[in-house]
XYZ file of C-alpha atoms in Angstrom:
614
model
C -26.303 1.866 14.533
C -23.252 2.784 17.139
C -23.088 5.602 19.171
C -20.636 7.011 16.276
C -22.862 7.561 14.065
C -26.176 9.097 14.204
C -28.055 11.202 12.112
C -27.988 14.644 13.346
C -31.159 16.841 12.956
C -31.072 18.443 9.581
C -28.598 16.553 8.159
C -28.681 15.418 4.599
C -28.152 11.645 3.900
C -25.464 10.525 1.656
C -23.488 7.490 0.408
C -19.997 8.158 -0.558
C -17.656 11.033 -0.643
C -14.541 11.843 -0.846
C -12.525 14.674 1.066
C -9.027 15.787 1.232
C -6.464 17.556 3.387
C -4.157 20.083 1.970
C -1.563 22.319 3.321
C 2.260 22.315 4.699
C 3.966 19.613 5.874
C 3.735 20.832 9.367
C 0.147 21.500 9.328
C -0.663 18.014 10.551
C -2.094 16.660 7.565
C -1.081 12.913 7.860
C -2.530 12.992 11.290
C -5.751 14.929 10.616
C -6.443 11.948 7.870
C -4.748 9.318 10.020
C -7.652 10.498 13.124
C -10.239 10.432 10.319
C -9.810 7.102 8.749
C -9.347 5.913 12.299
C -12.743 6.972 13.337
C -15.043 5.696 9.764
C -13.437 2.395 10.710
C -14.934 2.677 14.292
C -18.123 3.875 12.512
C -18.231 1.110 10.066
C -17.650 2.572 6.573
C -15.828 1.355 3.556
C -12.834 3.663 2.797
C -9.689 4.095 0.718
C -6.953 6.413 1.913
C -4.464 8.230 -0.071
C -1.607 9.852 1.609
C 0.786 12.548 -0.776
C 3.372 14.391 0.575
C 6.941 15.748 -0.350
C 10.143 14.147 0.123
C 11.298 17.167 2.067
C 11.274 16.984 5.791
C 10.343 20.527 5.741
C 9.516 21.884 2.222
C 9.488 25.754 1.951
C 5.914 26.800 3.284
C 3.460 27.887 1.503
C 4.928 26.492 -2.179
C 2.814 24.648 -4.291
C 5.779 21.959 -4.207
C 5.942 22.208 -0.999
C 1.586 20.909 -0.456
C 1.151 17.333 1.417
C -2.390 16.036 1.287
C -4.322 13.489 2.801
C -7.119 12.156 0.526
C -10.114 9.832 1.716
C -12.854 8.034 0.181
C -15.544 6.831 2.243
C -19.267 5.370 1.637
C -21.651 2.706 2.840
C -21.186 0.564 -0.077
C -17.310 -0.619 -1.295
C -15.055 1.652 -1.865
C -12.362 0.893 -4.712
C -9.918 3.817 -5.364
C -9.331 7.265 -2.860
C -11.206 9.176 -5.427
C -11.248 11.212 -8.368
C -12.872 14.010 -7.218
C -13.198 16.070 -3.847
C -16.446 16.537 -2.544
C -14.805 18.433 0.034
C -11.859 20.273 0.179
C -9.587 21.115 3.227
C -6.910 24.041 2.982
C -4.623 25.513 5.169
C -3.070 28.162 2.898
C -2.977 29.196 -0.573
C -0.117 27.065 -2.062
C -2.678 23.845 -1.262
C -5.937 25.558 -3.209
C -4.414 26.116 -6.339
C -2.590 22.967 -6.830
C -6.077 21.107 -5.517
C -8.887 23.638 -6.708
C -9.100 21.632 -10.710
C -10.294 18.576 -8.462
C -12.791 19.798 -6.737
C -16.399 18.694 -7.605
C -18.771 22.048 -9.094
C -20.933 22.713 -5.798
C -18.360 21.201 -3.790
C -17.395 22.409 -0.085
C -14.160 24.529 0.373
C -13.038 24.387 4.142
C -10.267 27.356 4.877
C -8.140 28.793 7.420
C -8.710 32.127 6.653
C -6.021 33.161 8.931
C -3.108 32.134 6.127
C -4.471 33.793 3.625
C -2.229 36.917 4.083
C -0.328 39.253 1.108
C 2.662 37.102 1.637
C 1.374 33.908 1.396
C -1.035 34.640 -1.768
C 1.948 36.359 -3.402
C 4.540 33.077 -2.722
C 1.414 30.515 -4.184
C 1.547 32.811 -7.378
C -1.829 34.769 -5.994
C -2.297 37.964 -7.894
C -5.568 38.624 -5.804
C -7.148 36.861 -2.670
C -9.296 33.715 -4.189
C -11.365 34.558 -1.149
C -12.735 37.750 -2.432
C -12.616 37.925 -5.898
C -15.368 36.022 -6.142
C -13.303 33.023 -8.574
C -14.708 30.089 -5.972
C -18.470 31.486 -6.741
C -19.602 27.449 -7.552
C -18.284 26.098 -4.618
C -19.578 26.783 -1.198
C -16.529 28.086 0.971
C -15.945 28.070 4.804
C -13.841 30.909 5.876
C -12.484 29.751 9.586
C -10.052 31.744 10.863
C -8.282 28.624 12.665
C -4.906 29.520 13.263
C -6.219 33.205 14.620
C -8.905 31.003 17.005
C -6.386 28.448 18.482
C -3.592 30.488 19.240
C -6.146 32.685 21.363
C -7.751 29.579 22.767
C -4.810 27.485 24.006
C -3.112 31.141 25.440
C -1.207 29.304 28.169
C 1.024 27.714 25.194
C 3.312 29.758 22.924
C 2.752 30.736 19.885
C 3.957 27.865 17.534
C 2.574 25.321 19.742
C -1.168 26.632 20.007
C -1.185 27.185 16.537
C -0.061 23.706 15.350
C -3.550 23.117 17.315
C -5.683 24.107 14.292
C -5.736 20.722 12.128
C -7.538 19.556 15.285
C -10.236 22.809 15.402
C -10.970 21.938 11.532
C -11.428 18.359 12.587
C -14.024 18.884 14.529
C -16.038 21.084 12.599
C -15.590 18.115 10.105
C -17.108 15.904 12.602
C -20.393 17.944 12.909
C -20.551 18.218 9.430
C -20.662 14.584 8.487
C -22.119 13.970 12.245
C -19.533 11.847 13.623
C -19.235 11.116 17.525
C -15.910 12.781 19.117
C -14.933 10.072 20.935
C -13.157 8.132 18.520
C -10.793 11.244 17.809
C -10.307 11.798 21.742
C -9.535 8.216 21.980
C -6.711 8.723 19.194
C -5.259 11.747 20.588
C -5.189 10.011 24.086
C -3.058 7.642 22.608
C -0.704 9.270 20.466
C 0.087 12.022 22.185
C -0.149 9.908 26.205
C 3.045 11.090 27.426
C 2.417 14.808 26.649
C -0.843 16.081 28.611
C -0.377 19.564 28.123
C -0.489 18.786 24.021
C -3.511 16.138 24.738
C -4.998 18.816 26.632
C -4.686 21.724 23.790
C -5.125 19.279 21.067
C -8.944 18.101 22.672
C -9.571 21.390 23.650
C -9.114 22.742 19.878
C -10.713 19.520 18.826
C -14.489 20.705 21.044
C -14.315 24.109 19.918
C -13.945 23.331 16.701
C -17.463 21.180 16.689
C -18.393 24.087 18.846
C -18.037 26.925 16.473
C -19.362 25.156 13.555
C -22.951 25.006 15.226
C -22.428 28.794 14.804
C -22.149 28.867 11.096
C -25.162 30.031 8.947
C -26.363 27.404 7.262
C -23.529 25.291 7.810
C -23.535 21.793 5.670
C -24.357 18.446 7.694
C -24.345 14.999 6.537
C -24.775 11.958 7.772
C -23.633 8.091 6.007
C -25.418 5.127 6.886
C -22.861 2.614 8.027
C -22.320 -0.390 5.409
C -24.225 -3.848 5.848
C -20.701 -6.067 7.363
C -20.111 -9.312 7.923
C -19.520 -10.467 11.851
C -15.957 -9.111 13.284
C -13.732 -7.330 14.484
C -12.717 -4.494 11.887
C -9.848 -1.653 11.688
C -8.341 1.177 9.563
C -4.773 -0.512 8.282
C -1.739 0.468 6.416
C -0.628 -1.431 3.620
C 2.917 -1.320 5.356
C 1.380 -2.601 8.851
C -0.683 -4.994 7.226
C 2.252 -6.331 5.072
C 4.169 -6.381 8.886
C 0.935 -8.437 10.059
C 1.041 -10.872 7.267
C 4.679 -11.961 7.920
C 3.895 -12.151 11.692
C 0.946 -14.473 10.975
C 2.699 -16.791 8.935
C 5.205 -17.265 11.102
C 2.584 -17.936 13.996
C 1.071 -20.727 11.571
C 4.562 -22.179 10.683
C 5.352 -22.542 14.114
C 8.601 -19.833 13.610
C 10.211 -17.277 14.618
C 9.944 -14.355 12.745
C 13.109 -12.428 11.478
C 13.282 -9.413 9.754
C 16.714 -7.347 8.619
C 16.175 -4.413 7.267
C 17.863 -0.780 6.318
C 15.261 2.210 6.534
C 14.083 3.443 3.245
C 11.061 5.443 2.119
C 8.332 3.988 1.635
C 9.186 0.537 3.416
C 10.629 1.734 6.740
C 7.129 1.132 8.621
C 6.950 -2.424 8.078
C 10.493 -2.183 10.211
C 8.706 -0.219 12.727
C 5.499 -2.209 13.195
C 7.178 -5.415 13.557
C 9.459 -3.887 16.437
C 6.481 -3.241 18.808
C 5.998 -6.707 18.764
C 8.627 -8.532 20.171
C 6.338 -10.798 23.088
C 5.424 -12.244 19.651
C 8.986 -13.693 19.254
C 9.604 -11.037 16.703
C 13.227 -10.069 16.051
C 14.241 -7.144 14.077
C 17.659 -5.921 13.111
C 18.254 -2.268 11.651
C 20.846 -2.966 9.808
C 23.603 -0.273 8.861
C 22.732 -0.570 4.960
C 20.833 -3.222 2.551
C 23.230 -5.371 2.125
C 23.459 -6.169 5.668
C 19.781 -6.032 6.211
C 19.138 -9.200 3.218
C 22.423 -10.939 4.626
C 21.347 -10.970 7.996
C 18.009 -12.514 7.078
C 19.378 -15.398 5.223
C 21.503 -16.456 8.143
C 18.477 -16.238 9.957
C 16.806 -18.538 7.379
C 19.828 -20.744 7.590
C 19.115 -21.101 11.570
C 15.535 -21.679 11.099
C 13.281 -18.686 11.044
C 11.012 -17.206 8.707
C 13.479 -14.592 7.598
C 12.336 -11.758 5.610
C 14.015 -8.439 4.675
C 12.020 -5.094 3.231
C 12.979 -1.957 1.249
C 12.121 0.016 -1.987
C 13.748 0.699 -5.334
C 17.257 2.057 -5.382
C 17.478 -0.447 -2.207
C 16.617 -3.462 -4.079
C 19.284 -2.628 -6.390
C 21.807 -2.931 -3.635
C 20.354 -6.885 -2.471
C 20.807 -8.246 -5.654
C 23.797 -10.170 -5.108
C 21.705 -11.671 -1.840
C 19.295 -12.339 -3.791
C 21.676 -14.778 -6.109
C 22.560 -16.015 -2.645
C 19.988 -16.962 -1.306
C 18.633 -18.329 -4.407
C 21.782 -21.003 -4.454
C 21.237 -21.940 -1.110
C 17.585 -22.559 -1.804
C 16.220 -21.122 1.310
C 13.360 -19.389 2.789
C 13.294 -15.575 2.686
C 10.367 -13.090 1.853
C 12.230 -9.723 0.081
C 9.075 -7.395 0.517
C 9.464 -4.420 -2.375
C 7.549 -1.415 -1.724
C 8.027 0.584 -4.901
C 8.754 4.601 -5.504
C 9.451 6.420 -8.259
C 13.302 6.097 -9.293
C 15.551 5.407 -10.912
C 17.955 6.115 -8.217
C 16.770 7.970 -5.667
C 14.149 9.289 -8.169
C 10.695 10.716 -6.276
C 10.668 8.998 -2.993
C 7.407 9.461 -1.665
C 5.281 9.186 -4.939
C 4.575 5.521 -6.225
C 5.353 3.480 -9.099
C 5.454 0.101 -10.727
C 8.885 0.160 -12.288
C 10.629 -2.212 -10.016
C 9.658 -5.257 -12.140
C 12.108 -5.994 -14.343
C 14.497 -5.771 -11.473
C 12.654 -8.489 -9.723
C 12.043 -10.714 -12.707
C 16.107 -10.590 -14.194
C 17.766 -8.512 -11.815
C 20.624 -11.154 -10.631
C 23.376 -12.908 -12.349
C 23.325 -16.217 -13.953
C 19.845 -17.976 -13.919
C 18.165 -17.083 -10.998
C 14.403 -17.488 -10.877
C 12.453 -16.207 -7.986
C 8.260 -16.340 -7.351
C 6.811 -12.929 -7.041
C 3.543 -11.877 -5.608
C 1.946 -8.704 -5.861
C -0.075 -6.858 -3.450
C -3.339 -5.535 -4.846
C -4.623 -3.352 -2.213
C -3.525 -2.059 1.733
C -5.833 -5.035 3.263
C -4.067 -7.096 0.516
C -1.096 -6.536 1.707
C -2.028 -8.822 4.843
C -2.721 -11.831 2.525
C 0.217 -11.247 -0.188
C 2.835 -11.186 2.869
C 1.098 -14.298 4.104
C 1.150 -15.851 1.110
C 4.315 -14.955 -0.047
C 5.764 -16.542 3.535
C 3.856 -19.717 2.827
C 5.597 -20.193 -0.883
C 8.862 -19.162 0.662
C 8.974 -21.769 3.484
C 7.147 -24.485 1.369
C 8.849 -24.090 -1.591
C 12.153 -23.394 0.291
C 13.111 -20.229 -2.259
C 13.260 -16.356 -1.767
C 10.424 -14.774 -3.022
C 9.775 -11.168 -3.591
C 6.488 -9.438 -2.876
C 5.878 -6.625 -4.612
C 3.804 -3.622 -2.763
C 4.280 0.653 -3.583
C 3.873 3.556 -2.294
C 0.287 4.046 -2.700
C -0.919 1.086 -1.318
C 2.023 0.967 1.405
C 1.120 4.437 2.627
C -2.553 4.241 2.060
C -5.089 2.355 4.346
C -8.641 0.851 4.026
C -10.870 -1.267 6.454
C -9.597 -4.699 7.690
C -11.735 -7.411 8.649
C -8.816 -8.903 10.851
C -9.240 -12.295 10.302
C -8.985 -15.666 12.987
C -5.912 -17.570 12.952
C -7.958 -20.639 12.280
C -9.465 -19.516 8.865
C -6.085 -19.344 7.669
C -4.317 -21.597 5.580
C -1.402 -24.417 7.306
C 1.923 -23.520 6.379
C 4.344 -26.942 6.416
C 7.972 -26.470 6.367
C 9.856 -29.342 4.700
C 11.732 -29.832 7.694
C 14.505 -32.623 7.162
C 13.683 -36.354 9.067
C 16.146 -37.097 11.482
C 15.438 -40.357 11.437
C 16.536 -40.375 7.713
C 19.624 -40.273 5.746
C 20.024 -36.798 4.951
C 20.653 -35.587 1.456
C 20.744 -31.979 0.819
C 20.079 -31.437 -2.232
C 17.510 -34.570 -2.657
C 14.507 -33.158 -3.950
C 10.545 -34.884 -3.792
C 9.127 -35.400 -6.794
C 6.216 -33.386 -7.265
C 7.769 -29.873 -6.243
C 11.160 -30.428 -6.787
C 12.127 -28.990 -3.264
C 15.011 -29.925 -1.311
C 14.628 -30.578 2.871
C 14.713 -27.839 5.630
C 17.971 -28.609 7.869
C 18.354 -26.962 10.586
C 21.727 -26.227 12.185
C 22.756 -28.262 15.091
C 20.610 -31.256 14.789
C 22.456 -34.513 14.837
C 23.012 -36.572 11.750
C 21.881 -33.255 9.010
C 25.385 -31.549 8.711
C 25.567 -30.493 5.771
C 27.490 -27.018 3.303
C 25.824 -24.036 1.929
C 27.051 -21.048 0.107
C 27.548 -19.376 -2.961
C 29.498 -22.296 -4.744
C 27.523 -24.837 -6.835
C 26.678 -27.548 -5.125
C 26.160 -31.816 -6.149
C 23.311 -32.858 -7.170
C 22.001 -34.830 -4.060
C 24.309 -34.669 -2.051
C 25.754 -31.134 -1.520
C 29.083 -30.948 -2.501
C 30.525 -28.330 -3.633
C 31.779 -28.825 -7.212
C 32.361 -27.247 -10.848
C 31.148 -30.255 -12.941
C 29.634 -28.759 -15.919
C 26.932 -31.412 -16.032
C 25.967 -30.918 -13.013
C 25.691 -26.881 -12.743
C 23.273 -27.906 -15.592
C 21.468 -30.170 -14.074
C 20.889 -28.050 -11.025
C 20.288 -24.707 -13.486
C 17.500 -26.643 -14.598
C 15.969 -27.945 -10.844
C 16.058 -24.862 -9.646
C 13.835 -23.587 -12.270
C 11.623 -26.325 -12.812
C 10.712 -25.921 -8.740
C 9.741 -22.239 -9.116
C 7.966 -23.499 -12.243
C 5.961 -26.093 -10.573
C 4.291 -23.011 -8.218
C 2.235 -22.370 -10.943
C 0.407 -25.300 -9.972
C -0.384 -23.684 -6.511
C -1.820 -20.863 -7.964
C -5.616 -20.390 -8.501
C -6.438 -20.106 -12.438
C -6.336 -16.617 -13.524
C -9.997 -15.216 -13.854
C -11.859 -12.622 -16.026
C -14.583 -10.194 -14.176
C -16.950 -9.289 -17.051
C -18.181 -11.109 -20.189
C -16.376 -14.043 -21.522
C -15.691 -12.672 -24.888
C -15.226 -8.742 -24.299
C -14.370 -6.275 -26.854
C -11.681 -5.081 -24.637
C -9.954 -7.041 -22.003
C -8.240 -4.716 -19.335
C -5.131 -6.424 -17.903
C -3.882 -5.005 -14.211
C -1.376 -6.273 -11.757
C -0.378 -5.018 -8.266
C -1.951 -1.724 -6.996
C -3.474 -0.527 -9.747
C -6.570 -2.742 -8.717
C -9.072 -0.443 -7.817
C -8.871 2.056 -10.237
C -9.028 -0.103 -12.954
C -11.877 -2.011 -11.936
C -13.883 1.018 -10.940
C -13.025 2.071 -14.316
C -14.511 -1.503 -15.939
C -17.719 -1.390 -13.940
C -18.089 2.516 -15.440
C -17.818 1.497 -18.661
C -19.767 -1.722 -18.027
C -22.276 0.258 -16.819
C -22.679 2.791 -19.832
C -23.352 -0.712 -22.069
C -19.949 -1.466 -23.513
C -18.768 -4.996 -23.732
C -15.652 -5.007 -21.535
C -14.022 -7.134 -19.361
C -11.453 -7.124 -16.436
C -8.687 -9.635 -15.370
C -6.247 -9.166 -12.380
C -2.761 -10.441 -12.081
C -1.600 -11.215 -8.428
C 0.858 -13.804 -9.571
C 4.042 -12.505 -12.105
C 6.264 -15.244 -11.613
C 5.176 -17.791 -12.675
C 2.097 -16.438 -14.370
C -0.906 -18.823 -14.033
C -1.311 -21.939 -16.334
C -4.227 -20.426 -18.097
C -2.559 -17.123 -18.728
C -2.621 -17.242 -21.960
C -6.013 -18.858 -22.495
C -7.454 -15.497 -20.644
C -5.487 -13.519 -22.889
C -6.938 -14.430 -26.251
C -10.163 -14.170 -24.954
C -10.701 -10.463 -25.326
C -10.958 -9.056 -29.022
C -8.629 -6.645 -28.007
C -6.439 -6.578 -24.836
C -5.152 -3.329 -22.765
C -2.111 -3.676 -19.941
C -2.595 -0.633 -17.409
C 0.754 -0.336 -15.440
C 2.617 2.661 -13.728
C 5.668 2.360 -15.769
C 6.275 1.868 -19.538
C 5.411 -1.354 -20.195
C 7.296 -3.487 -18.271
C 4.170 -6.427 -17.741
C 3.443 -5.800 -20.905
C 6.489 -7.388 -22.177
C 6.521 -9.636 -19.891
C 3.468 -11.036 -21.682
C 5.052 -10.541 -24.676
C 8.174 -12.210 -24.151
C 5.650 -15.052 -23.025
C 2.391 -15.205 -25.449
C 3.959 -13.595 -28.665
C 1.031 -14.434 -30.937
C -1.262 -12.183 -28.825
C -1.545 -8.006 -29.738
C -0.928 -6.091 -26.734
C -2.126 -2.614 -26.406
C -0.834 -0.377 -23.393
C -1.717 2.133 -20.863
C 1.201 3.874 -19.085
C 1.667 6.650 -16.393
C 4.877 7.593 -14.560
C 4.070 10.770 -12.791
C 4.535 9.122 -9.454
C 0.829 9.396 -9.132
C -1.943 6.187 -9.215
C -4.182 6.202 -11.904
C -7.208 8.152 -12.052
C -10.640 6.383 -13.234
C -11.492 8.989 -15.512
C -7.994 8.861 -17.657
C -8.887 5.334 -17.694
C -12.528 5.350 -18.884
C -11.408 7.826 -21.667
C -8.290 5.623 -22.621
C -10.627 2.426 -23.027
C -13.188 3.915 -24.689
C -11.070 5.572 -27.436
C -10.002 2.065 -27.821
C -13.001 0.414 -28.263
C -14.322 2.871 -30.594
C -10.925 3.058 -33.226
């Protein structure tokens, strides 16, 4: 056991729960969960992280429209989704109890400041009495702290607005005793993130103490304490899906030998995978903020063209704008990762809630016939690996390839075993041999991809571009034999991948009643859902797609195994089709949800189960 975690006298030991953060957006709540997660990863506990919050900048305070949250998940044992259900509850005004009060476990713990529960606040949150008196949160057991009122008295050498902005950190602390977490990791964060600024490190550590302070003077005031999980040997952190996607594309291009390049125009949710890779430039990182998409994926091809791993990220309605790239960068049959992190659209549509509907665009979303791999993130730590592996297919395979994250999983974090440069897999460029003739479009046999030539070297001139090219040799040329011939090359080397990718695999009994399909970030809840029902003695079965395009060679073998067969997506169907379009002699039932919201397990368990029993 570290010093960050030890049982405190009286406290009652537990193995999972799940909390959330609710109020404005300027109450702090990112960074209250952000410090939280932080610290269980110090601790050494399995978590899964949830961040919601409005598109707004500023919504209106105190509007249930207005609420961001912060959700967590956290146990000794492995954690797959942020939770159905709050054990705990954190609220910093009205507006955030009713929209979160359904979720809340019978019995659970209701942590309030007190001190914005006022007339006007009730009144705008649609209050017709105070929740706090009338005795309608009798089965849960509620903590009335006056925060705001404390911390604006406490840090009296700031004004007003400042001290108060204090009270996330007061509540954090309390939390701290209650689940009998060290400080330290918390002080450590706010050190950091707020190092230029004393006087705010200063009020933000001193609300931070009192807060663990005044909970010790709480009448029977809850305490737990989580043994840490059984992990192997290394060295572990809390990660975004978006930093870990950043890390992914940085390690591949450390294994490739490379230079990393990424052009990119800022766009909710994809804009910190921009902003990670910029801190780390010693790495021979180079990022370009470009002045819109179009720029961002051009820029990145040229970069490809001059020999770097070259990717380029966004989300939705910006994917939409690359598309012609895309085409591009297709014809010249080079190396680029387009990283995807998907919102709710169309168009600008909901851009901080998450969705899966960016896969059509993906799969057909370019003129003429323009195949590209695609890879799909399954979880924040996955993120990491997809990016990785997503780099290696790109440079290998010399194609674009898009990787597919969203919202949820780019926003949301979870422990990651950062692993050793060494475990991970060799990446070999097909770099032309300039002691060869050099063909350009000459193509080995077994993948069908052409070489790597680098601009500048002696003896590999050679023409790319939009225009068709010769067979072989590069030309450029409108010979309809040959645009068929090429048509046909160019998809028969992103259909030769297939052959890279593991066999497709079924979690559960060979020959289930129901076979649950998944794909991307809908991982977790769907499995969690599986082992439920598994559980409770029905015969059902799970199988994961991480690979769209192309799907693995024993897709469809997998798919007649189940009696009947369920695709869970966060859009209407699009996989689903996909399947269809593919296996047509196989029934395909569906689950859908587009409320810019992941799935829960218990909409699941009740979807499969009316299933199995019609």
């Amino acid at each position: 056991m570290n010093e960050e975690s030890k049982p405190m006298s009286g406290a009652k030991q537990v193995n999972d729960i799940v909390i959330k953060f609710v109020g404005d957006s300027g109450d702090g709540i990112q960074l209250s969960g952000n410090i939280f997660a932080d610290t269980l990863a110090h601790i050494g506990l399995d978590m899964a992280t949830f961040p919601d919050f409005p598109a707004e900048v500023r919504a209106p305070r105190n509007t249930t429209f207005g609420v961001s949250g912060f959700q967590i998940h956290f146990s000794n044992k492995k954690v797959l989704t942020p939770g159905d259900e709050y054990d705990v509850l954190v609220c910093f005004n009205p507006a955030s109890l009713k929209v979160n009060l359904k979720n809340v476990k019978q019995g659970g713990i209701i942590v309030v400041d007190s001190s914005n529960f006022t007339p006007r606040s009730l009144e705008t949150a649609g209050y017709t009495s105070n929740p706090l008196d009338d005795n309608s949160l009798s089965n849960y057991i509620v903590l009335q702290i006056p925060a705001s009122e404390m911390v604006i008295n406490l840090n009296s050498d700031l004004d007003k607005k400042n001290a108060e902005r204090t009270k996330n950190m007061f509540i954090l602390g309390l939390l701290y005793n209650m689940f009998s977490f060290d400080l330290k990791p918390a002080i450590n964060y706010i050190n950091t993130k707020f190092k230029n600024k004393s006087q705010l490190v200063e009020a933000n550590l001193k609300s931070l103490e009192h807060g663990y302070q005044y909970s010790e003077t709480i009448k029977n005031f809850p305490k737990f304490y989580l043994p840490k999980c059984e992990l192997l040997p290394g060295k572990y952190r809390d990660i975004q899906g978006n930093v870990a996607t950043a890390w992914g594309l940085m390690a591949a291009a450390e294994k490739a030998g490379l230079h990393l390049f990424v052009g990119s125009y800022p766009i909710t949710p994809a804009t910190e995978i921009l902003v990670e890779l910029s801190k780390h430039r010693e790495l021979g990182v180079k990022t370009f903020q470009a002045e819109d998409e179009i720029a961002g994926i051009t820029s990145a091809i040229g970069a490809s063209f001059a020999g770097s791993l070259a990717a380029t990220t966004t989300s939705g309605p910006g994917l939409s704008l690359k598309v012609e790239a895309m085409g591009l960068a297709v014809m010249t049959e080079l190396p680029l990762v387009i990283v995807d992190v998907q919102r709710a659209g169309p168009s600008t549509g909901m851009p901080t809630k998450s969705e899966q509907a960016d896969l059509y665009m993906s799969m057909f979303g370019r003129n003429g016939e323009a195949p590209i791999p695609i890879i799909a993130a399954a979880s924040p730590v996955d993120c990491f690996f997809a990016a990785f592996e997503a780099a290696k297919i790109a440079l290998e395979h010399m194609t674009p390839v898009i990787l597919l994250s969203d919202g949820y999983i780019g926003l949301g974090s979870s422990v990651f075993r950062i692993p050793k440069m060494a475990d991970l897999p060799e990446i070999r460029p097909p770099f032309a041999d300039t002691n060869a003739k050099y063909y350009p479009y000459e193509r080995d046999e077994e993948w069908y991809v052409r070489k790597w030539a680098i601009p500048g070297t002696p003896g590999l001139q050679h023409r790319v571009g939009g225009l068709e090219k010769s067979d072989i040799y590069g030309e450029v040329t409108t010979d309809a034999k040959n645009h068929e011939k090429m048509v046909i090359n160019r998809e028969e080397k992103i259909k030769r991948i297939a052959h890279k990718w593991p066999l497709q695999r079924i979690t559960g009994p060979e020959d289930p009643d129901l076979l649950v399909v998944s794909w991307g970030g809908t991982k977790g809840q769907v499995e969690g859902a599986v082992q439920n029902l598994t559980a409770k003695g029905y015969k059902i079965a799970h199988t994961h797609f991480r690979y769209i395009n192309p799907l693995p060679l024993n897709t469809h073998e997998i798919l007649k195994s189940g009696k009947k067969v369920i695709v869970c997506e966060l859009n209407r169907g699009q996989f689903a089709n996909i399947l269809r379009m593919n296996y047509q002699d196989i029934e395909l039932h569906q689950y859908n949800k587009v409320q810019g919201q992941p799935f829960t397990m218990k909409e699941l368990e009740n979807a499969f189960t009316e299933l199995l029993n019609s």
